[in-house]
XYZ file of C-alpha atoms in Angstrom:
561
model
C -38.636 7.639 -46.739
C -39.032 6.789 -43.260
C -41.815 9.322 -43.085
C -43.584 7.860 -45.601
C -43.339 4.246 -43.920
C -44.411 5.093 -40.443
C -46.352 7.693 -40.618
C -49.683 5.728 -40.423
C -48.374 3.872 -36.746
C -49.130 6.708 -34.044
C -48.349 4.344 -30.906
C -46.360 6.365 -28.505
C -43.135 5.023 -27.074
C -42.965 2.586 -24.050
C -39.887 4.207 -23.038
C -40.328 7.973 -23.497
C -43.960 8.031 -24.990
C -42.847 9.962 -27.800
C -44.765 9.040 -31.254
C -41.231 9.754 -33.525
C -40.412 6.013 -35.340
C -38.299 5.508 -37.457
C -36.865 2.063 -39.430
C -33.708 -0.171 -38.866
C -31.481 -2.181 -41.658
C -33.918 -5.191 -40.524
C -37.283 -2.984 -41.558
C -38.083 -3.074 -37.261
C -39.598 0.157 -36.001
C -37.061 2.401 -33.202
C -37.882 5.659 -31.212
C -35.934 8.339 -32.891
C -35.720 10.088 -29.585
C -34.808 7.166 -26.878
C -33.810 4.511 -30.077
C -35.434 2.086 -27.977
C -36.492 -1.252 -30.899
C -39.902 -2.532 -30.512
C -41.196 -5.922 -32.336
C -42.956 -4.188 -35.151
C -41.691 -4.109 -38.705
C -42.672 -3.044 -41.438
C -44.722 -4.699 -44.337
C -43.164 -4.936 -47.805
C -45.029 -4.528 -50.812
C -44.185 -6.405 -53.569
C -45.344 -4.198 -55.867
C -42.471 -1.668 -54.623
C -39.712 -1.056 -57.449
C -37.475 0.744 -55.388
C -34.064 -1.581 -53.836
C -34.049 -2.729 -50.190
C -30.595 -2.489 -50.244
C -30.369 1.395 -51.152
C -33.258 1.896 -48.790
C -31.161 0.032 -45.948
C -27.755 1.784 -46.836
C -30.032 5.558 -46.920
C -31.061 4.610 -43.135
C -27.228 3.747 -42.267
C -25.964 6.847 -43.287
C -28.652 8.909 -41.895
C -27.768 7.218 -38.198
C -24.279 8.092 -38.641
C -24.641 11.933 -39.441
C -26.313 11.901 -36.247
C -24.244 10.100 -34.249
C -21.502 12.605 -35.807
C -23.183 15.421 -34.570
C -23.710 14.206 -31.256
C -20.151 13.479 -30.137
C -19.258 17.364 -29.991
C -15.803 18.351 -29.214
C -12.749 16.874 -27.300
C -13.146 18.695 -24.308
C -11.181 18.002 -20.482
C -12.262 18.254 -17.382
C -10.269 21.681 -16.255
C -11.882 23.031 -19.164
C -15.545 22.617 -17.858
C -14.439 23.783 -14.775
C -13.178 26.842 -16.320
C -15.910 27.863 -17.778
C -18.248 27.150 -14.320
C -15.550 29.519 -12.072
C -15.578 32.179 -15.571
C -19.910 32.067 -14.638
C -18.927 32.228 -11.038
C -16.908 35.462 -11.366
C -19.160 36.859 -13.503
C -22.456 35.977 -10.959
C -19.856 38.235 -7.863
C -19.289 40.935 -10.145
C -22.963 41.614 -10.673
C -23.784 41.245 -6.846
C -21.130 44.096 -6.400
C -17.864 42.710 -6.005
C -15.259 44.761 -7.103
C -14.572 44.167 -10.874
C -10.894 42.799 -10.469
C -12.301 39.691 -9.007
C -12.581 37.780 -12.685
C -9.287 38.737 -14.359
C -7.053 39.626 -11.760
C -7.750 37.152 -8.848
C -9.959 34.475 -9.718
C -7.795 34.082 -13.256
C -4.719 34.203 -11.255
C -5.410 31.607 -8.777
C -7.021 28.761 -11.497
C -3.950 29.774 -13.551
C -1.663 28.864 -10.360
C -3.686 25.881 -9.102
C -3.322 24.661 -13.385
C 0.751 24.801 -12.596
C 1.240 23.638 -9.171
C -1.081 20.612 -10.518
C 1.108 20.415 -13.599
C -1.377 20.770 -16.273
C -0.627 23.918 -17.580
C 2.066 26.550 -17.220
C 4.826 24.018 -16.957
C 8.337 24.251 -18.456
C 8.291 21.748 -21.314
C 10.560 21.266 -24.090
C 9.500 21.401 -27.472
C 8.068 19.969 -29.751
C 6.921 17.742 -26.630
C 3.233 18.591 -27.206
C 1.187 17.538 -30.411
C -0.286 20.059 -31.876
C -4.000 19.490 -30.911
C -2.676 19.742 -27.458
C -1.359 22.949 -28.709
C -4.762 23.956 -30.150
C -6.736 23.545 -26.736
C -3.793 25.516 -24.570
C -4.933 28.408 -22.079
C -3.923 32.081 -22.451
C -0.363 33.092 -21.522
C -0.315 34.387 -17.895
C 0.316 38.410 -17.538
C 1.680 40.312 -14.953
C -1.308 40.226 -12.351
C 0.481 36.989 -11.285
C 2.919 38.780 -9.339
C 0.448 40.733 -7.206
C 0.105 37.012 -5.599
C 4.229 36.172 -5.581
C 3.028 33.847 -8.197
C 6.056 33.212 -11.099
C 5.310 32.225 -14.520
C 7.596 29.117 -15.054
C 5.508 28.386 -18.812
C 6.848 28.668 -21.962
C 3.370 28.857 -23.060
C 0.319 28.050 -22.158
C 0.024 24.106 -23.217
C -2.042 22.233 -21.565
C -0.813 18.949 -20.986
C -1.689 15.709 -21.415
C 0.498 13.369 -19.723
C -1.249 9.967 -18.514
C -4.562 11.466 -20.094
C -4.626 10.623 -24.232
C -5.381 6.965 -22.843
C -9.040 8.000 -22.855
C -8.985 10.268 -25.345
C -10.959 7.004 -27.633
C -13.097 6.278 -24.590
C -17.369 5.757 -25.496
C -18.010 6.071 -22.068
C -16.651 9.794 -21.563
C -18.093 12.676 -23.356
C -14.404 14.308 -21.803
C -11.118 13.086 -23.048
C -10.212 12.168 -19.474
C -12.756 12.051 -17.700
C -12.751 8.364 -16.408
C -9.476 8.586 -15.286
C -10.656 12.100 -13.521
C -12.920 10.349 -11.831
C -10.082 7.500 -10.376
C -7.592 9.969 -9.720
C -6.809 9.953 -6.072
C -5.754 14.054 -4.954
C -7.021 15.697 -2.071
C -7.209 18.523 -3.748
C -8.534 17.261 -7.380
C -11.091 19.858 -8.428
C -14.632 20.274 -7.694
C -17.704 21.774 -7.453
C -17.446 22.876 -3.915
C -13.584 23.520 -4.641
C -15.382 26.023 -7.011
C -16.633 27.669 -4.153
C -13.312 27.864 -1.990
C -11.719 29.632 -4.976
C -14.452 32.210 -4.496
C -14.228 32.893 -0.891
C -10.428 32.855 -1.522
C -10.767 35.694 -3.590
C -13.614 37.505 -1.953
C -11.039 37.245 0.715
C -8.095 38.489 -0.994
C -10.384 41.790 -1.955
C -11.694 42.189 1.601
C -15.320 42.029 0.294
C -18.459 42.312 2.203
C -19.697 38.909 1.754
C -19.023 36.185 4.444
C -18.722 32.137 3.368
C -22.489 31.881 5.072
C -23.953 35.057 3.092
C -21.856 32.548 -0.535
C -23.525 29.953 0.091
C -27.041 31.580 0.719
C -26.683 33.197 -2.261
C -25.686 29.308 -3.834
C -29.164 28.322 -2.433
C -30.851 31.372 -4.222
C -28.926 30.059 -7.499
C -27.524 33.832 -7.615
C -24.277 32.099 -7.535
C -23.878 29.064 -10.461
C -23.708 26.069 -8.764
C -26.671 23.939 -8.788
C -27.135 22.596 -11.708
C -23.513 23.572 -13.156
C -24.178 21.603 -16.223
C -26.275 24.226 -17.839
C -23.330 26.402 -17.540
C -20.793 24.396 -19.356
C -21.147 24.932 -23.558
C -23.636 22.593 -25.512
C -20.489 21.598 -27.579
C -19.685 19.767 -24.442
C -21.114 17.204 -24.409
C -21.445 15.673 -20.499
C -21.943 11.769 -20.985
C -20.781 8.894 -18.124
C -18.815 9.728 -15.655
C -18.475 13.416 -16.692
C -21.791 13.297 -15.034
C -20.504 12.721 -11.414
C -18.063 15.088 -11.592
C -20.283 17.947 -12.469
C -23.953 17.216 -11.133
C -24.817 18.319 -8.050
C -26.986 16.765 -5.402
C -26.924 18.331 -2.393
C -26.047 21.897 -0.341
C -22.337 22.827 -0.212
C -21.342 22.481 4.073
C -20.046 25.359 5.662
C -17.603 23.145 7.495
C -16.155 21.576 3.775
C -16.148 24.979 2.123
C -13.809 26.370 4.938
C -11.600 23.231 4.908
C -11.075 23.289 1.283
C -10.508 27.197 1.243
C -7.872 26.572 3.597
C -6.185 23.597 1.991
C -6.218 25.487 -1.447
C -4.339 28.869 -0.079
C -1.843 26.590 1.384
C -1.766 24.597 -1.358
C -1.304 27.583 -3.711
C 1.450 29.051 -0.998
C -0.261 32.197 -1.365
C 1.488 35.020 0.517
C 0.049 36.626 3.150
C -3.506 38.185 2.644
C -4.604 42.190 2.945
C -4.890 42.668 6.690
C -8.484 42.870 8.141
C -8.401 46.154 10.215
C -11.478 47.637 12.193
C -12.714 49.354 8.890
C -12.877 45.802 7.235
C -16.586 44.377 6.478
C -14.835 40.850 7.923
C -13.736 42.616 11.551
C -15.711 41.660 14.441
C -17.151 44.621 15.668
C -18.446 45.541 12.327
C -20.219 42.020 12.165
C -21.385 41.918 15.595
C -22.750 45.245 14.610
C -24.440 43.713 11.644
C -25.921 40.487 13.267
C -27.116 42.572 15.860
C -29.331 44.271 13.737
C -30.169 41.700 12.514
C -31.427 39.580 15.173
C -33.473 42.688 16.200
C -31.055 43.671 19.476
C -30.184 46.196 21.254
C -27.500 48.632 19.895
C -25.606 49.231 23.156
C -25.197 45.465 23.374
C -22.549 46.570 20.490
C -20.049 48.591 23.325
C -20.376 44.595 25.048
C -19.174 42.504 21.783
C -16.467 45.018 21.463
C -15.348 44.569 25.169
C -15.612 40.953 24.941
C -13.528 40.716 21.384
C -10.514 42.825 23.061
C -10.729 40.983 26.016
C -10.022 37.631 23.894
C -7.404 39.499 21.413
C -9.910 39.000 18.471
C -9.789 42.179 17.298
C -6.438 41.808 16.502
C -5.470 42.206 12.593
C -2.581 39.373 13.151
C -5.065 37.222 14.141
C -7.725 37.991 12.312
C -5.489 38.193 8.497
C -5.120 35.021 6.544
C -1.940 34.042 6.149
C -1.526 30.454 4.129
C 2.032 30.574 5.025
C 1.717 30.853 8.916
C 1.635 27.299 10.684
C -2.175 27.608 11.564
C -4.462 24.456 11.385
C -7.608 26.351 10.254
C -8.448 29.479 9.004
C -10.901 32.287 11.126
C -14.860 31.527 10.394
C -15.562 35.146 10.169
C -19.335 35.035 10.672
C -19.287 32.350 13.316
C -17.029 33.984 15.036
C -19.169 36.967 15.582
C -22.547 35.482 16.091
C -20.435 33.392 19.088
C -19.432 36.979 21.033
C -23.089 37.593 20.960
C -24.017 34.859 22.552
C -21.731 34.883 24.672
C -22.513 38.500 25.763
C -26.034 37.303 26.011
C -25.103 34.727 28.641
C -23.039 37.615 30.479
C -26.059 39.995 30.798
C -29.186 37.783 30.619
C -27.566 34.307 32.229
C -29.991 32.533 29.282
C -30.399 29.995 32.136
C -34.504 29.794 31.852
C -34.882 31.899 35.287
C -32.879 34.676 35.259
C -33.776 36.629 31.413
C -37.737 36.558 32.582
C -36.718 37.837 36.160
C -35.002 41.055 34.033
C -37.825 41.015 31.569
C -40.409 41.394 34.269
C -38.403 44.193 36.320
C -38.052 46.217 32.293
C -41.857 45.442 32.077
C -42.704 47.132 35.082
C -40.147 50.418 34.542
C -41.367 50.645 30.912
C -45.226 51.262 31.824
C -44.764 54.461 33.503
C -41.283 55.613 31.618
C -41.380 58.333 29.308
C -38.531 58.166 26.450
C -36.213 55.571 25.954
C -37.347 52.021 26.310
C -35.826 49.385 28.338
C -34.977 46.340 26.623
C -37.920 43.733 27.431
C -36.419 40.032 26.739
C -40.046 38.236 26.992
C -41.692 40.997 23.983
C -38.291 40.535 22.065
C -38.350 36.471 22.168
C -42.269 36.520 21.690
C -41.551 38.655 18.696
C -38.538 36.609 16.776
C -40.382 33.106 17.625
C -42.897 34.258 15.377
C -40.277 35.275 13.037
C -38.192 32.788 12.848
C -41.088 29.931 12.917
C -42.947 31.704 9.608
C -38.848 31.793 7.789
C -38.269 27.996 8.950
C -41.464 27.316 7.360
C -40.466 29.528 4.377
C -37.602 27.672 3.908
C -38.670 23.836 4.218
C -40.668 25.250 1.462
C -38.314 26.115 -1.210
C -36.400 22.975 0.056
C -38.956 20.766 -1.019
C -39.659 22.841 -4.461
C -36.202 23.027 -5.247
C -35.250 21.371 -8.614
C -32.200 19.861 -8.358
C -32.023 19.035 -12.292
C -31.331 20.974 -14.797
C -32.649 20.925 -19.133
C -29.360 20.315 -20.126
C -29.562 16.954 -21.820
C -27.025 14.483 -20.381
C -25.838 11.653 -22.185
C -26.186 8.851 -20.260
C -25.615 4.892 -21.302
C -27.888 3.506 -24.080
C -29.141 0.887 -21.686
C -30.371 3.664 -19.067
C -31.149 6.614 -21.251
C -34.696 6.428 -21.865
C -35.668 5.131 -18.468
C -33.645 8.778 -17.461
C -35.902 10.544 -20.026
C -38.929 9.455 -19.002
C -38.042 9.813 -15.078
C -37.533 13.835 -15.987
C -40.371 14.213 -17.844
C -42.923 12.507 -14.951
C -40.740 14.523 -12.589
C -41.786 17.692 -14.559
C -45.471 16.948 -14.606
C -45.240 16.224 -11.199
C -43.871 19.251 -10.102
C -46.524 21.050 -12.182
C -49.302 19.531 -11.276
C -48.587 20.251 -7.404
C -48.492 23.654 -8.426
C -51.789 23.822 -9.926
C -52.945 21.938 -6.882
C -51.310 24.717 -4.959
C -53.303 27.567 -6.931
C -49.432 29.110 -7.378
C -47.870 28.805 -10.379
C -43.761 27.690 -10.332
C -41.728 30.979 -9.323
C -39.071 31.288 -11.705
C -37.849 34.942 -10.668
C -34.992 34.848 -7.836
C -35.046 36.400 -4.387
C -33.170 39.899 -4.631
C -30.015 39.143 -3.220
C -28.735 40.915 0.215
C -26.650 40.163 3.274
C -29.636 40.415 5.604
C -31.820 37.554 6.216
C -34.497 39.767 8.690
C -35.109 43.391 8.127
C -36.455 45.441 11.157
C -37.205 49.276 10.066
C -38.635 51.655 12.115
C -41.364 52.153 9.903
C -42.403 48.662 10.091
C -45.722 48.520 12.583
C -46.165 44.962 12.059
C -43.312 44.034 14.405
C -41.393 46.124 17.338
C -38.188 46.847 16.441
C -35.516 46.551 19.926
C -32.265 48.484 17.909
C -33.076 51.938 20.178
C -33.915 49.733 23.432
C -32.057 50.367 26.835
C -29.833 47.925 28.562
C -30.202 50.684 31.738
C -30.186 49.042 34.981
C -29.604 45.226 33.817
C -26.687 45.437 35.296
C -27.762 46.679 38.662
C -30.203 43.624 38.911
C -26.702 41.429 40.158
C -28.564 38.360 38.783
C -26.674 35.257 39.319
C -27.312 31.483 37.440
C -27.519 28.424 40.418
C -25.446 26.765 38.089
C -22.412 29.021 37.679
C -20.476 26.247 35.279
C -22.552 26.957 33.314
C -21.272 29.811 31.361
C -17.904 28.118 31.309
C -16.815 26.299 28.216
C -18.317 22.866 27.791
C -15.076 21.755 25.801
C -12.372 19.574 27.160
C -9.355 18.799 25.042
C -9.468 15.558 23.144
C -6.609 13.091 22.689
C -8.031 11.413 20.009
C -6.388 11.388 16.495
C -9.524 12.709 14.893
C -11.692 14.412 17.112
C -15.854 14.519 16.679
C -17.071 15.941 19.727
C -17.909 19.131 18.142
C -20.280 17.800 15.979
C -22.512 16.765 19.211
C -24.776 18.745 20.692
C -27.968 17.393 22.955
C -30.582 20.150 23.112
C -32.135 18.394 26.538
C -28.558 19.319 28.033
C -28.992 22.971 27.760
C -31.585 25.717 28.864
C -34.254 26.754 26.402
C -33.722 29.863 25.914
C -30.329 29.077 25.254
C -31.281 26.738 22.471
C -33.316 29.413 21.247
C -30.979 32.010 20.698
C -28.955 29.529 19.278
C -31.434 28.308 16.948
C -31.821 32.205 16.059
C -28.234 32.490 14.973
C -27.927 29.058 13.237
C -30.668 29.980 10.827
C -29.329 33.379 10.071
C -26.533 31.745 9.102
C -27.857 28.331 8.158
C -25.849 26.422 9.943
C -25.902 23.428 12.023
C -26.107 23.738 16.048
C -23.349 22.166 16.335
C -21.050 24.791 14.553
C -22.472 27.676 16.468
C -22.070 26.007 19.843
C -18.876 24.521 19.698
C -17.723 28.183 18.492
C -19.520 29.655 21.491
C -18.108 26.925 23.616
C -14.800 27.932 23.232
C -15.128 31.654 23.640
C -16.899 31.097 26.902
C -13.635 31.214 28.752
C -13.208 30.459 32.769
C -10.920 33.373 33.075
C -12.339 36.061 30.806
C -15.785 35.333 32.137
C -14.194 35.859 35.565
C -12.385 38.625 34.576
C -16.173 40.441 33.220
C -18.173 39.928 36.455
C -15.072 41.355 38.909
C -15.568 44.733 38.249
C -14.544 43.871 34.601
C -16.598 44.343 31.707
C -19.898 43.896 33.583
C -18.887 46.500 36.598
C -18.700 49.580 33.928
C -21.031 51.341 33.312
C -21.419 53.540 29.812
């Protein structure tokens, strides 16, 4: 019937400009979509034989099937979340992570962070639970717990709801607990970038070839779920209030956070010690010095350096370089920071980076490589005129899907009566907008995804566009007995802090440094995409007084290959 009586208005909507009215118990037209009430009503004709009052209850009833329908099930938080890390593994397993990764690892660890947080896994008496409690319980853990020293302490798998079933009649929670989720004051409480650290804890545990910076590219490229986690969570689900802020991301996962919470959650978990990382590991240093060094289009024999350098500061050493949540260590290894560091570091050692020095050498290569037949000498001015153009077309590449990237997602959230339509309408402008720059771009929107790999830069032989350094000679650097007029310089800019909480890594002043310094830093951040900061302060404190000491007395710099 409602058809029938507003089928002849075709005004749109001030809210969402949809033209979908329908009638209330006082005859006043209401968006169907937004149920935003305007002033019209409709007009009665007398002539009518049919009963306001069966028209009226028809309308009521119609309302509440809907509203029925809407509510969805009783859901709680650690249940979204389950399903987001279930995506997660899933995502890892198709990027080529070994296969146990889902069921034996990532199951294991969300089944022990459920019982050291009490919520599932529990001894309980019984009869303690109800028996919807009962219905919404986990799987019973299997034997792949005791591959982590993990011990099942459940009679079952209830989930439980102690301090939760307050909510469970809440309208503002589309959850059964979420609001008192979102109030509940752990360190440790889950979330989306907790997601991640249960990732890299198991990418970890299998020794995989993908580092925390190479995770959260692949984040970026949406190869992992994490933006936009909603979409990943079951329609049945429905995600209204503050279910919203617990699952909607708005803004890039931090390297720094990521390794914090990965930390905090092994200890947490008091996971036994971790598979050591030997030299045939993916995680060792001289097989990611190797790997960066390709990378950043260098020299191979600068490899037989990093090496030198790595043994010389014991971090080659599989105690060291093995995570164990156990030992009384304040932070855990940062693997590909770590690496990039020695190579700066062996940078400064050959080439001083002091703005003088690395254009002296590149002249005197220059010179030898006009009239030398064979191998090339490696030519610091070609190699920085070659990755400044490089990186500068990537930087731009990037500020570019930065600024295209669409942070929401179609899943319909169920926001507040008060705000919904205004939320409504914002996404469907936001839409429009986003197309119409495209059109105005001549490009249409790229939906397809960047093939995922490990390497940011690719320099093949075959590639005549750009000269590729990997065969390049270091021959007769060392000879040159080039000196920097500053010779603190190399040392490490760190002094220890007393403070409680110390900042002073997060500061670094670009003027306070040589340029070509910053630019090989800048290089290495970007590979990584990282902050300065992080990459310095790393560099900072392998650039020690006595090892550098130790390399230019007849050390590491006074052999020759």
């Amino acid at each position: 019937m409602d058809d029938e009586d507003t089928r002849d208005y075709k005004e749109p909507c001030p809210q969402c400009s949809e033209v979908n009215w329908g009638l209330t118990e006082e005859s006043k037209f209401y968006c169907k979509s937004c149920h935003t009430v305007i002033e019209k009503t409709k007009e009665i004709d007398p002539i009518e034989t049919y009963s306001l009052n069966s028209k009226v209850q028809s309308i009521n009833r119609g309302l509440k099937r809907k509203r029925k329908d809407e509510k969805g099930w009783d859901w709680f938080v650690c249940e979204a979340f389950q399903f987001i890390l279930q995506k997660q593994a899933e995502a890892l397993q198709k990027l080529g992570v070994d296969a146990r990764i889902k069921d034996d690892v990532i199951c294991n660890l969300w089944r022990r962070y459920l019982q050291k947080n009490k919520v599932a896994y529990v001894k309980r008496k019984l009869g303690s639970l109800t028996d919807s409690e009962s219905n919404a319980s986990l799987s019973e853990p299997d034997s792949e717990l005791e591959a982590f020293g993990l011990e099942d302490n459940s009679t079952g798998g209830e989930i439980s709801a102690t301090d939760r079933l307050e909510s469970a009649t809440s309208v503002c929670s589309g959850s059964v607990d979420g609001r008192l989720f979102v109030k509940e004051n752990n360190p440790l409480k889950m979330s989306m970038p907790l997601t991640l650290a249960f990732c890299y804890l198991s990418l970890l545990w299998l020794r995989e070839s993908i580092t925390l910076s190479d995770l959260l590219r692949f984040v970026f490229n949406e190869h992992i779920p994490y933006m936009k986690a909603e979409q990943y969570i079951p329609d049945e689900l429905k995600i209204h209030g503050p279910d919203i802020k617990i699952f909607q991301v708005q803004y890039l996962p931090e390297y720094s956070v990521i390794t914090k919470k990965t930390f905090e959650l092994g200890t947490f978990l008091d996971l036994p010690r971790f598979p050591p990382i030997t030299e045939n590991c993916y995680l060792h240093p001289n097989v990611l010095c190797m790997k960066y060094l390709m990378e950043a289009n260098l020299p191979d024999e600068l490899h037989v350096w990093t090496s030198r350098v790595a043994n010389k500061l014991c971090l080659d050493d599989a105690t060291y370089l093995t995570f164990d949540p156990l030992q009384e260590r304040k932070k855990m290894v940062q693997y590909d920071v770590q690496s990039v560091a020695l190579i700066i570091v062996v940078l400064k050692l050959l080439f001083v980076l002091d703005d003088h020095t690395e254009w002296t050498l590149a002249e005197c290569a220059s010179r030898s490589n006009k009239n030398k037949k064979g191998k090339m000498l490696f030519d610091y001015k070609e190699w920085y005129k070659t990755m400044k153009v490089t990186l500068d077309k990537s930087q731009r590449q990037l500020a570019e899907e930065k600024a295209r990237f669409i942070w929401k997602s179609n899943r319909i959230l169920y926001y507040s009566k008060n705000v919904k339509g205004v939320f409504t309408k914002r996404k469907q402008m936001a839409r429009n907008l986003h197309q119409q720059f495209s059109n105005l771009a001549e490009s249409a929107p790229d939906d397809g995804k960047q093939s995922p790999s490990s390497f940011l830069f690719n320099w093949e032989e075959e590639n005549i566009d750009m000269t590729c350094f990997h065969g390049h000679s270091l021959e007769g650097i060392m000879q040159q007995n080039a000196k920097t007029k500053n010779s603190d310089y190399w040392l490490s800019s760190l002094k220890k802090c007393r403070t409680k909480i110390c900042k002073h890594w997060t500061l670094y002043d670009e003027s306070n440094f040589p340029r070509s310094y910053h630019f090989v830093l800048s290089l290495f951040c970007f590979m990584l995409r990282l902050e300065l900061c992080i990459v310095h302060h790393e560099d900072s404190k392998k650039t020690k007084k006595e090892v550098v000491h130790g390399c230019c007395r007849g050390g590491l710099l006074g052999r020759q290959r």
